[in-house]
Amino acid sequence: MSADAGFESRREEIRTVALHVFATQGFASATMRDVAMETGILAGSLYHYFGSKDEVLVDGLVRYYNDSIRDLRAILAKNVPPADMLAELITLGVKYLVERRDETTILHNDFDYLRQLPPFKFVITSAAEVEQCWEQAIERGIEDGSFKKEIGATLTYRAIVGAIFSTARWYDPEGPIDVPEFSRQLASTFLDGLITA
Amino acid sequence: MSADAGFESRREEIRTVALHVFATQGFASATMRDVAMETGILAGSLYHYFGSKDEVLVDGLVRYYNDSIRDLRAILAKNVPPADMLAELITLGVKYLVERRDETTILHNDFDYLRQLPPFKFVITSAAEVEQCWEQAIERGIEDGSFKKEIGATLTYRAIVGAIFSTARWYDPEGPIDVPEFSRQLASTFLDGLITA
DNA sequence: TGTACATCAGTGAACGCGCGTTCACTGATGTAC
DNA sequence: TGTACATCAGTGAACGCGCGTTCACTGATGTAC
């Protein structure tokens, strides 16, 4: 139990370092030697903790998606008006962008590539589950008349998520715009639009 | 003149094939052998037309940015209300997404990685020029009171461009939503918001 | 308190492979006379 | 019409390198008696 607690925490540490390296350099071009150097050990030693380079990332992304989908469903389960629900979803998206920046960046940059690799096929299903959550919320808004029906739920979802993730490269949570304000601005952009009333 | 017209058009053909391979597999993982096979020649023969793998992509991206910036400036030069101008910029973005999908995909996926490589440093400057065009248009709208001033021009730009590019993976120009309609929907999302009036 | 032993995180050197790239060459084509 | 020659797109085989990965090992640490 507490014997492999040490092993488990070292494994976690390596995964965190690896995700950062993958996010910074791109998964395909990042090397196990880079990860090892950041960790302060030799490349071969990583295989004491992980079976392969792929496994490190699979491990990280499975956790990310599990947490995401759990949090998304918790919001869907609430009984709030669609506009508030969408605002909450956007806030959650920003939270993940800030708190789990590396995984978010990796998915934004490398999704197209990873989905083609057999060990990463699961991201297709997971991404679809995430999408379903969002679209459910949007469709509720369209059905009850709070959202415009001309704009499809899929387009809306893609646009919002793309907007959140694309701001990752530039947004600094320590900068002048804090996280709640940033979430509010993004939500307002999509809900109310840019044009003055 | 017409002697290297053949050479030039073959070069262009190879560049087109290469951009497609790079967009599909990611630049780092796509190989010159992949490009060569798609072209129907051997990998070594590519070096008759290009000095290196990097050069093929540099070549493609320089053209893409030149055309983009030219078209963006042409819109900025027009004297139309900011909301119309922003709609035109969005329409242009969608046009590039559809007509030059490979370059758009490559920039969306591999920008973070490419900007770190010396031969691709220019993308930082070019992307900044593109950003300036957008932000100029948005700031005009904020100044003359047509856009809300609480939401910064940079955030707005990132959000819109991220939204356009992120829909690339999913949007099919031959599908039920045609290109003008798609542009209109995206513009409406950002200008008027999702909430019913 | 000291000794013998088990555990296991990390070493160090090497492996095979696929990559970008090189280069001497071939053989089809067009041109000059 | 035929011959000699230049051009040049593409060949084919090889190169060196960096990658993911392997594996016999070491040496520090904790435990049992």
CSV table of C-alpha atoms (C1' of nucleotides) in Angstrom, one decimal:
chain,number,residue,atom,x,y,z
A,1,MET,CA,0.0,0.0,0.0
A,2,SER,CA,2.3,2.7,1.3
A,3,ALA,CA,5.1,0.8,-0.4
A,4,ASP,CA,3.9,1.7,-3.9
A,5,ALA,CA,2.6,5.1,-2.7
A,6,GLY,CA,6.1,6.3,-3.4
A,7,PHE,CA,6.1,4.5,-6.8
A,8,GLU,CA,2.7,6.0,-7.6
A,9,SER,CA,3.6,9.5,-6.7
A,10,ARG,CA,6.9,9.3,-8.7
A,11,ARG,CA,4.8,8.0,-11.6
A,12,GLU,CA,2.5,10.9,-11.3
A,13,GLU,CA,5.4,13.4,-11.1
A,14,ILE,CA,6.8,11.9,-14.3
A,15,ARG,CA,3.5,12.1,-16.1
A,16,THR,CA,3.1,15.7,-15.1
A,17,VAL,CA,6.5,16.5,-16.5
A,18,ALA,CA,5.9,14.5,-19.6
A,19,LEU,CA,2.6,16.2,-20.3
A,20,HIS,CA,4.3,19.6,-20.1
A,21,VAL,CA,7.0,18.5,-22.5
A,22,PHE,CA,4.5,17.1,-24.9
A,23,ALA,CA,2.4,20.3,-24.7
A,24,THR,CA,5.4,22.5,-25.3
A,25,GLN,CA,7.1,20.5,-28.1
A,26,GLY,CA,4.2,18.6,-29.6
A,27,PHE,CA,3.8,14.9,-28.8
A,28,ALA,CA,5.4,13.6,-32.0
A,29,SER,CA,8.6,15.7,-31.7
A,30,ALA,CA,9.0,15.5,-28.0
A,31,THR,CA,11.4,12.7,-27.0
A,32,MET,CA,11.7,10.4,-24.1
A,33,ARG,CA,15.1,11.9,-23.5
A,34,ASP,CA,13.6,15.3,-23.2
A,35,VAL,CA,11.1,14.0,-20.6
A,36,ALA,CA,13.9,12.2,-18.7
A,37,MET,CA,16.1,15.2,-18.6
A,38,GLU,CA,13.3,17.4,-17.2
A,39,THR,CA,12.7,14.7,-14.6
A,40,GLY,CA,16.4,14.4,-13.8
A,41,ILE,CA,16.9,10.8,-14.7
A,42,LEU,CA,18.0,8.8,-17.8
A,43,ALA,CA,15.6,7.9,-20.6
A,44,GLY,CA,15.8,4.2,-19.9
A,45,SER,CA,14.6,4.8,-16.3
A,46,LEU,CA,11.3,6.1,-17.5
A,47,TYR,CA,10.4,2.5,-18.5
A,48,HIS,CA,10.5,1.6,-14.9
A,49,TYR,CA,7.3,3.6,-14.6
A,50,PHE,CA,5.6,3.4,-18.0
A,51,GLY,CA,5.5,0.8,-20.6
A,52,SER,CA,5.9,3.2,-23.5
A,53,LYS,CA,5.9,6.8,-24.6
A,54,ASP,CA,2.3,6.3,-25.8
A,55,GLU,CA,1.3,4.9,-22.4
A,56,VAL,CA,2.3,8.1,-20.6
A,57,LEU,CA,0.0,10.2,-22.7
A,58,VAL,CA,-2.8,7.7,-22.8
A,59,ASP,CA,-2.7,7.7,-19.1
A,60,GLY,CA,-2.8,11.5,-18.9
A,61,LEU,CA,-5.6,11.9,-21.4
A,62,VAL,CA,-7.8,9.2,-19.9
A,63,ARG,CA,-7.7,11.0,-16.6
A,64,TYR,CA,-8.4,14.3,-18.3
A,65,TYR,CA,-11.4,13.0,-20.1
A,66,ASN,CA,-12.8,11.2,-17.1
A,67,ASP,CA,-12.7,14.3,-15.0
A,68,SER,CA,-14.1,16.5,-17.8
A,69,ILE,CA,-17.0,14.2,-18.6
A,70,ARG,CA,-17.8,13.9,-14.9
A,71,ASP,CA,-17.8,17.6,-14.4
A,72,LEU,CA,-19.8,18.3,-17.6
A,73,ARG,CA,-22.5,15.8,-16.5
A,74,ALA,CA,-22.7,17.4,-13.1
A,75,ILE,CA,-23.6,20.7,-14.8
A,76,LEU,CA,-26.1,19.1,-17.1
A,77,ALA,CA,-27.8,17.5,-14.1
A,78,LYS,CA,-28.6,20.9,-12.6
A,79,ASN,CA,-31.9,22.4,-13.3
A,80,VAL,CA,-30.9,25.9,-14.5
A,81,PRO,CA,-32.0,28.0,-17.5
A,82,PRO,CA,-30.0,27.1,-20.7
A,83,ALA,CA,-28.2,30.5,-20.8
A,84,ASP,CA,-26.9,30.0,-17.3
A,85,MET,CA,-26.0,26.4,-18.0
A,86,LEU,CA,-24.0,27.4,-21.1
A,87,ALA,CA,-22.3,30.1,-19.0
A,88,GLU,CA,-21.4,27.4,-16.5
A,89,LEU,CA,-20.1,25.1,-19.3
A,90,ILE,CA,-17.9,27.9,-20.6
A,91,THR,CA,-16.6,28.6,-17.1
A,92,LEU,CA,-15.8,24.9,-16.7
A,93,GLY,CA,-13.9,25.0,-20.0
A,94,VAL,CA,-11.9,28.0,-18.9
A,95,LYS,CA,-11.2,26.2,-15.6
A,96,TYR,CA,-9.7,23.3,-17.5
A,97,LEU,CA,-7.8,25.6,-19.7
A,98,VAL,CA,-6.2,27.2,-16.7
A,99,GLU,CA,-5.8,24.2,-14.3
A,100,ARG,CA,-4.9,21.6,-16.9
A,101,ARG,CA,-3.3,23.6,-19.5
A,102,ASP,CA,-0.9,20.9,-20.8
A,103,GLU,CA,-3.6,18.3,-21.6
A,104,THR,CA,-5.8,21.0,-23.1
A,105,THR,CA,-2.9,22.2,-25.3
A,106,ILE,CA,-2.0,18.7,-26.4
A,107,LEU,CA,-5.6,17.9,-27.3
A,108,HIS,CA,-5.9,21.2,-29.2
A,109,ASN,CA,-2.7,20.7,-31.1
A,110,ASP,CA,-2.4,17.0,-31.6
A,111,PHE,CA,-5.9,15.6,-31.7
A,112,ASP,CA,-6.0,15.1,-35.4
A,113,TYR,CA,-2.7,13.2,-35.3
A,114,LEU,CA,-3.4,11.1,-32.1
A,115,ARG,CA,-6.8,10.0,-33.3
A,116,GLN,CA,-5.1,8.0,-36.1
A,117,LEU,CA,-2.9,6.0,-33.7
A,118,PRO,CA,-4.4,2.8,-32.4
A,119,PRO,CA,-3.5,3.4,-28.7
A,120,PHE,CA,-5.3,6.8,-28.9
A,121,LYS,CA,-8.5,5.7,-30.7
A,122,PHE,CA,-10.4,6.2,-27.4
A,123,VAL,CA,-10.0,10.0,-27.8
A,124,ILE,CA,-12.6,9.8,-30.6
A,125,THR,CA,-15.2,8.3,-28.3
A,126,SER,CA,-14.3,10.6,-25.4
A,127,ALA,CA,-14.4,13.7,-27.5
A,128,ALA,CA,-17.8,12.6,-28.8
A,129,GLU,CA,-19.1,12.2,-25.2
A,130,VAL,CA,-17.9,15.7,-24.4
A,131,GLU,CA,-19.5,17.0,-27.5
A,132,GLN,CA,-22.8,15.4,-26.6
A,133,CYS,CA,-22.9,17.1,-23.2
A,134,TRP,CA,-22.4,20.5,-24.8
A,135,GLU,CA,-24.9,19.9,-27.6
A,136,GLN,CA,-27.5,18.7,-25.1
A,137,ALA,CA,-27.3,21.9,-23.2
A,138,ILE,CA,-27.4,24.0,-26.4
A,139,GLU,CA,-30.4,22.0,-27.8
A,140,ARG,CA,-32.3,22.5,-24.6
A,141,GLY,CA,-31.9,26.3,-25.1
A,142,ILE,CA,-33.0,26.0,-28.7
A,143,GLU,CA,-36.1,23.9,-27.7
A,144,ASP,CA,-37.3,26.3,-25.0
A,145,GLY,CA,-36.7,29.3,-27.2
A,146,SER,CA,-33.9,30.9,-25.3
A,147,PHE,CA,-31.4,30.3,-28.1
A,148,LYS,CA,-31.7,31.1,-31.8
A,149,LYS,CA,-32.7,28.0,-33.7
A,150,GLU,CA,-31.0,29.0,-37.0
A,151,ILE,CA,-27.5,28.2,-35.7
A,152,GLY,CA,-26.9,24.5,-35.3
A,153,ALA,CA,-25.9,23.0,-31.9
A,154,THR,CA,-22.8,21.4,-33.5
A,155,LEU,CA,-21.5,24.6,-35.0
A,156,THR,CA,-22.2,26.4,-31.8
A,157,TYR,CA,-20.3,23.8,-29.8
A,158,ARG,CA,-17.3,23.8,-32.1
A,159,ALA,CA,-17.2,27.5,-32.2
A,160,ILE,CA,-17.3,27.9,-28.4
A,161,VAL,CA,-14.8,25.2,-27.6
A,162,GLY,CA,-12.5,26.4,-30.4
A,163,ALA,CA,-12.7,29.9,-29.0
A,164,ILE,CA,-11.8,28.7,-25.4
A,165,PHE,CA,-8.9,26.5,-26.5
A,166,SER,CA,-7.5,29.0,-29.0
A,167,THR,CA,-7.2,31.7,-26.3
A,168,ALA,CA,-5.0,29.3,-24.4
A,169,ARG,CA,-1.9,30.4,-26.3
A,170,TRP,CA,-2.4,34.0,-25.3
A,171,TYR,CA,-4.4,34.1,-22.1
A,172,ASP,CA,-2.4,34.6,-18.8
A,173,PRO,CA,-4.5,33.8,-15.7
A,174,GLU,CA,-2.0,35.9,-13.7
A,175,GLY,CA,-2.5,38.9,-16.0
A,176,PRO,CA,-4.9,41.8,-15.8
A,177,ILE,CA,-8.0,39.7,-16.6
A,178,ASP,CA,-8.6,37.1,-13.9
A,179,VAL,CA,-10.3,33.8,-14.5
A,180,PRO,CA,-13.9,34.6,-13.5
A,181,GLU,CA,-13.8,37.8,-15.5
A,182,PHE,CA,-12.3,36.0,-18.5
A,183,SER,CA,-15.1,33.3,-18.3
A,184,ARG,CA,-17.7,36.0,-18.0
A,185,GLN,CA,-16.4,37.8,-21.1
A,186,LEU,CA,-16.3,34.7,-23.2
A,187,ALA,CA,-19.8,33.7,-22.1
A,188,SER,CA,-21.1,37.2,-22.8
A,189,THR,CA,-19.5,37.2,-26.3
A,190,PHE,CA,-21.4,34.0,-27.2
A,191,LEU,CA,-24.6,34.7,-25.4
A,192,ASP,CA,-25.1,38.4,-26.1
A,193,GLY,CA,-22.8,39.1,-29.0
A,194,LEU,CA,-20.4,41.9,-29.6
A,195,ILE,CA,-22.9,44.5,-30.8
A,196,THR,CA,-24.1,47.0,-28.3
A,197,ALA,CA,-27.7,46.7,-27.3
B,1,MET,CA,11.0,30.8,-69.4
B,2,SER,CA,8.6,28.1,-70.7
B,3,ALA,CA,11.5,25.7,-70.0
B,4,ASP,CA,11.1,26.0,-66.3
B,5,ALA,CA,7.3,26.4,-66.5
B,6,GLY,CA,7.2,22.6,-66.5
B,7,PHE,CA,9.6,22.6,-63.5
B,8,GLU,CA,7.6,25.3,-61.7
B,9,SER,CA,4.3,23.5,-62.2
B,10,ARG,CA,5.7,20.2,-61.1
B,11,ARG,CA,7.1,22.0,-58.0
B,12,GLU,CA,3.7,23.4,-57.3
B,13,GLU,CA,2.1,20.0,-57.7
B,14,ILE,CA,4.5,18.5,-55.2
B,15,ARG,CA,3.9,21.4,-52.8
B,16,THR,CA,0.2,20.8,-52.9
B,17,VAL,CA,0.5,17.1,-52.3
B,18,ALA,CA,3.0,17.8,-49.5
B,19,LEU,CA,0.7,20.3,-47.8
B,20,HIS,CA,-2.1,17.7,-47.8
B,21,VAL,CA,0.2,15.1,-46.3
B,22,PHE,CA,1.4,17.5,-43.7
B,23,ALA,CA,-2.2,18.6,-42.8
B,24,THR,CA,-3.3,15.0,-42.5
B,25,GLN,CA,-0.5,13.5,-40.6
B,26,GLY,CA,1.0,16.5,-38.8
B,27,PHE,CA,4.2,18.1,-40.1
B,28,ALA,CA,6.5,16.4,-37.6
B,29,SER,CA,5.3,12.9,-38.3
B,30,ALA,CA,4.7,13.1,-42.0
B,31,THR,CA,7.7,11.8,-43.9
B,32,MET,CA,9.3,12.7,-47.2
B,33,ARG,CA,8.7,9.1,-48.2
B,34,ASP,CA,4.9,9.7,-47.6
B,35,VAL,CA,5.0,12.8,-49.8
B,36,ALA,CA,7.0,11.0,-52.5
B,37,MET,CA,4.6,8.1,-52.6
B,38,GLU,CA,1.6,10.4,-52.9
B,39,THR,CA,3.4,12.1,-55.8
B,40,GLY,CA,4.4,8.9,-57.4
B,41,ILE,CA,8.2,9.3,-57.3
B,42,LEU,CA,11.0,8.3,-54.9
B,43,ALA,CA,11.8,10.3,-51.8
B,44,GLY,CA,15.2,11.4,-53.1
B,45,SER,CA,13.6,12.9,-56.2
B,46,LEU,CA,11.8,15.5,-54.1
B,47,TYR,CA,15.2,17.1,-53.6
B,48,HIS,CA,15.3,17.9,-57.2
B,49,TYR,CA,12.5,20.5,-56.5
B,50,PHE,CA,13.0,21.5,-52.9
B,51,GLY,CA,16.1,21.9,-50.7
B,52,SER,CA,14.6,20.3,-47.6
B,53,LYS,CA,11.4,19.2,-46.0
B,54,ASP,CA,11.2,22.5,-44.1
B,55,GLU,CA,11.5,24.4,-47.4
B,56,VAL,CA,8.4,22.8,-48.8
B,57,LEU,CA,6.3,24.0,-45.9
B,58,VAL,CA,8.0,27.4,-45.6
B,59,ASP,CA,7.2,27.9,-49.2
B,60,GLY,CA,3.5,27.0,-48.7
B,61,LEU,CA,3.0,29.1,-45.6
B,62,VAL,CA,4.7,32.2,-47.0
B,63,ARG,CA,2.3,32.1,-49.9
B,64,TYR,CA,-0.6,31.6,-47.6
B,65,TYR,CA,0.3,34.5,-45.3
B,66,ASN,CA,1.0,36.8,-48.2
B,67,ASP,CA,-2.4,36.1,-49.7
B,68,SER,CA,-4.1,36.4,-46.3
B,69,ILE,CA,-2.6,39.7,-45.4
B,70,ARG,CA,-3.3,41.1,-48.8
B,71,ASP,CA,-6.9,40.1,-48.6
B,72,LEU,CA,-7.3,41.3,-45.0
B,73,ARG,CA,-5.9,44.7,-45.8
B,74,ALA,CA,-8.2,45.1,-48.8
B,75,ILE,CA,-11.1,44.7,-46.5
B,76,LEU,CA,-9.7,47.1,-43.9
B,77,ALA,CA,-9.3,49.7,-46.7
B,78,LYS,CA,-13.0,49.7,-47.4
B,79,ASN,CA,-15.1,52.3,-45.7
B,80,VAL,CA,-17.9,50.2,-44.2
B,81,PRO,CA,-19.4,50.1,-40.7
B,82,PRO,CA,-17.4,47.9,-38.2
B,83,ALA,CA,-20.1,45.2,-37.9
B,84,ASP,CA,-20.1,44.8,-41.7
B,85,MET,CA,-16.4,44.8,-41.8
B,86,LEU,CA,-16.2,42.1,-39.1
B,87,ALA,CA,-18.7,40.0,-41.0
B,88,GLU,CA,-16.5,40.4,-44.1
B,89,LEU,CA,-13.4,39.3,-42.2
B,90,ILE,CA,-15.3,36.2,-40.9
B,91,THR,CA,-16.4,35.5,-44.5
B,92,LEU,CA,-12.8,35.7,-45.6
B,93,GLY,CA,-11.7,33.4,-42.8
B,94,VAL,CA,-14.2,30.8,-43.9
B,95,LYS,CA,-13.1,31.2,-47.5
B,96,TYR,CA,-9.6,30.4,-46.5
B,97,LEU,CA,-10.8,27.5,-44.4
B,98,VAL,CA,-12.5,26.0,-47.4
B,99,GLU,CA,-10.2,26.9,-50.2
B,100,ARG,CA,-6.9,26.4,-48.5
B,101,ARG,CA,-7.9,23.9,-45.9
B,102,ASP,CA,-4.5,22.2,-45.7
B,103,GLU,CA,-2.5,25.3,-44.8
B,104,THR,CA,-5.2,26.3,-42.4
B,105,THR,CA,-5.2,22.9,-40.7
B,106,ILE,CA,-1.4,22.9,-40.5
B,107,LEU,CA,-1.3,26.4,-38.9
B,108,HIS,CA,-4.1,25.4,-36.5
B,109,ASN,CA,-2.4,22.1,-35.4
B,110,ASP,CA,1.3,22.8,-35.7
B,111,PHE,CA,1.7,26.5,-35.1
B,112,ASP,CA,3.1,26.1,-31.5
B,113,TYR,CA,5.6,23.6,-32.8
B,114,LEU,CA,6.7,25.4,-35.9
B,115,ARG,CA,7.2,28.8,-34.3
B,116,GLN,CA,10.1,27.2,-32.3
B,117,LEU,CA,12.0,26.1,-35.4
B,118,PRO,CA,14.4,28.6,-36.9
B,119,PRO,CA,13.2,28.3,-40.5
B,120,PHE,CA,9.7,29.0,-39.4
B,121,LYS,CA,10.3,32.0,-37.1
B,122,PHE,CA,8.6,34.1,-39.8
B,123,VAL,CA,5.2,32.7,-38.8
B,124,ILE,CA,5.3,34.7,-35.6
B,125,THR,CA,5.6,38.0,-37.5
B,126,SER,CA,3.1,37.0,-40.1
B,127,ALA,CA,0.6,35.8,-37.5
B,128,ALA,CA,1.0,39.1,-35.7
B,129,GLU,CA,0.3,41.0,-38.9
B,130,VAL,CA,-2.9,39.1,-39.4
B,131,GLU,CA,-3.9,39.7,-35.8
B,132,GLN,CA,-3.3,43.4,-36.2
B,133,CYS,CA,-5.7,43.6,-39.1
B,134,TRP,CA,-8.4,41.9,-37.1
B,135,GLU,CA,-7.8,44.0,-34.0
B,136,GLN,CA,-7.9,47.2,-36.0
B,137,ALA,CA,-11.3,46.4,-37.3
B,138,ILE,CA,-12.5,45.4,-33.8
B,139,GLU,CA,-11.1,48.5,-32.2
B,140,ARG,CA,-12.8,50.7,-34.8
B,141,GLY,CA,-16.1,49.2,-33.7
B,142,ILE,CA,-15.3,49.7,-30.0
B,143,GLU,CA,-14.3,53.3,-30.7
B,144,ASP,CA,-17.4,54.3,-32.6
B,145,GLY,CA,-19.6,52.5,-30.1
B,146,SER,CA,-21.0,49.7,-32.2
B,147,PHE,CA,-19.1,47.0,-30.2
B,148,LYS,CA,-19.1,46.5,-26.5
B,149,LYS,CA,-16.0,47.9,-25.0
B,150,GLU,CA,-15.8,45.5,-22.0
B,151,ILE,CA,-14.5,42.7,-24.2
B,152,GLY,CA,-10.9,43.2,-25.4
B,153,ALA,CA,-10.0,43.3,-29.0
B,154,THR,CA,-7.4,40.5,-28.6
B,155,LEU,CA,-9.7,38.2,-26.8
B,156,THR,CA,-12.3,38.8,-29.5
B,157,TYR,CA,-9.9,38.1,-32.2
B,158,ARG,CA,-8.6,34.9,-30.7
B,159,ALA,CA,-12.1,33.7,-30.0
B,160,ILE,CA,-13.3,34.3,-33.5
B,161,VAL,CA,-10.3,32.9,-35.3
B,162,GLY,CA,-10.3,29.9,-33.0
B,163,ALA,CA,-13.9,29.3,-33.7
B,164,ILE,CA,-13.5,29.5,-37.4
B,165,PHE,CA,-10.4,27.2,-37.5
B,166,SER,CA,-11.9,24.7,-35.0
B,167,THR,CA,-14.9,24.1,-37.2
B,168,ALA,CA,-12.5,23.0,-39.9
B,169,ARG,CA,-12.4,19.5,-38.6
B,170,TRP,CA,-16.1,19.1,-38.8
B,171,TYR,CA,-17.4,21.5,-41.5
B,172,ASP,CA,-18.1,20.0,-44.9
B,173,PRO,CA,-18.6,22.7,-47.6
B,174,GLU,CA,-20.4,20.2,-49.8
B,175,GLY,CA,-22.8,19.4,-46.9
B,176,PRO,CA,-26.2,20.9,-46.0
B,177,ILE,CA,-24.8,24.2,-44.9
B,178,ASP,CA,-23.2,26.0,-47.8
B,179,VAL,CA,-20.3,28.4,-47.5
B,180,PRO,CA,-22.2,31.8,-47.5
B,181,GLU,CA,-24.7,30.4,-45.0
B,182,PHE,CA,-21.9,29.1,-42.8
B,183,SER,CA,-20.2,32.4,-42.8
B,184,ARG,CA,-23.4,34.2,-42.0
B,185,GLN,CA,-24.1,31.9,-39.1
B,186,LEU,CA,-20.6,32.4,-37.6
B,187,ALA,CA,-20.9,36.2,-38.0
B,188,SER,CA,-24.3,36.3,-36.5
B,189,THR,CA,-23.1,34.2,-33.5
B,190,PHE,CA,-20.4,36.7,-32.7
B,191,LEU,CA,-22.2,39.9,-33.6
B,192,ASP,CA,-25.7,39.2,-32.2
B,193,GLY,CA,-25.1,36.3,-29.8
B,194,LEU,CA,-27.1,33.1,-29.2
B,195,ILE,CA,-29.8,34.5,-27.1
B,196,THR,CA,-33.1,35.4,-28.8
B,197,ALA,CA,-33.8,39.1,-29.0
C,1,DT,C1',24.8,-3.6,17.6
C,2,DG,C1',26.0,-6.0,13.8
C,3,DT,C1',25.4,-9.0,9.8
C,4,DA,C1',22.9,-11.1,5.8
C,5,DC,C1',19.7,-10.5,2.7
C,6,DA,C1',15.7,-8.6,-0.4
C,7,DT,C1',14.0,-4.7,-2.8
C,8,DC,C1',13.9,-1.6,-6.4
C,9,DA,C1',14.8,3.3,-8.4
C,10,DG,C1',17.8,4.4,-11.5
C,11,DT,C1',22.3,3.4,-14.6
C,12,DG,C1',24.8,2.8,-18.8
C,13,DA,C1',25.5,1.0,-22.9
C,14,DA,C1',23.6,-0.8,-26.6
C,15,DC,C1',19.9,-2.4,-30.2
C,16,DG,C1',17.3,-1.8,-34.5
C,17,DC,C1',14.7,1.2,-37.1
C,18,DG,C1',13.0,4.9,-39.8
C,19,DC,C1',14.0,9.3,-40.8
C,20,DG,C1',16.0,13.4,-43.9
C,21,DT,C1',19.2,13.7,-47.0
C,22,DT,C1',23.1,12.7,-50.7
C,23,DC,C1',24.9,11.5,-55.0
C,24,DA,C1',26.6,9.1,-58.9
C,25,DC,C1',23.7,7.4,-62.3
C,26,DT,C1',20.2,6.6,-66.2
C,27,DG,C1',17.4,7.0,-69.9
C,28,DA,C1',13.9,9.7,-72.3
C,29,DT,C1',13.5,13.9,-74.8
C,30,DG,C1',14.6,17.8,-77.7
C,31,DT,C1',18.0,20.2,-80.6
C,32,DA,C1',21.8,21.2,-83.9
C,33,DC,C1',23.7,20.1,-88.1
D,1,DT,C1',16.8,11.3,-92.4
D,2,DG,C1',20.2,10.2,-89.4
D,3,DT,C1',23.7,11.1,-85.9
D,4,DA,C1',25.9,13.4,-81.9
D,5,DC,C1',25.1,15.7,-78.1
D,6,DA,C1',23.0,18.4,-74.0
D,7,DT,C1',19.5,18.5,-70.6
D,8,DC,C1',17.3,17.1,-66.7
D,9,DA,C1',13.3,14.5,-64.1
D,10,DG,C1',13.7,10.8,-61.6
D,11,DT,C1',16.4,6.3,-59.8
D,12,DG,C1',18.5,3.4,-56.4
D,13,DA,C1',21.3,2.7,-53.0
D,14,DA,C1',23.4,4.3,-49.3
D,15,DC,C1',24.7,7.7,-45.3
D,16,DG,C1',24.5,9.2,-40.5
D,17,DC,C1',21.7,10.4,-36.9
D,18,DG,C1',18.3,10.4,-33.3
D,19,DC,C1',14.6,8.0,-31.8
D,20,DG,C1',12.0,4.5,-28.7
D,21,DT,C1',13.2,0.8,-26.2
D,22,DT,C1',15.9,-3.2,-23.8
D,23,DC,C1',18.5,-5.3,-20.3
D,24,DA,C1',22.0,-6.8,-17.2
D,25,DC,C1',23.6,-4.2,-13.6
D,26,DT,C1',24.4,-1.2,-9.3
D,27,DG,C1',24.2,0.6,-5.0
D,28,DA,C1',21.3,2.8,-1.6
D,29,DT,C1',17.7,1.6,1.7
D,30,DG,C1',15.0,-1.1,4.9
D,31,DT,C1',14.2,-5.4,7.4
D,32,DA,C1',15.0,-9.8,10.0
D,33,DC,C1',17.4,-12.0,13.4
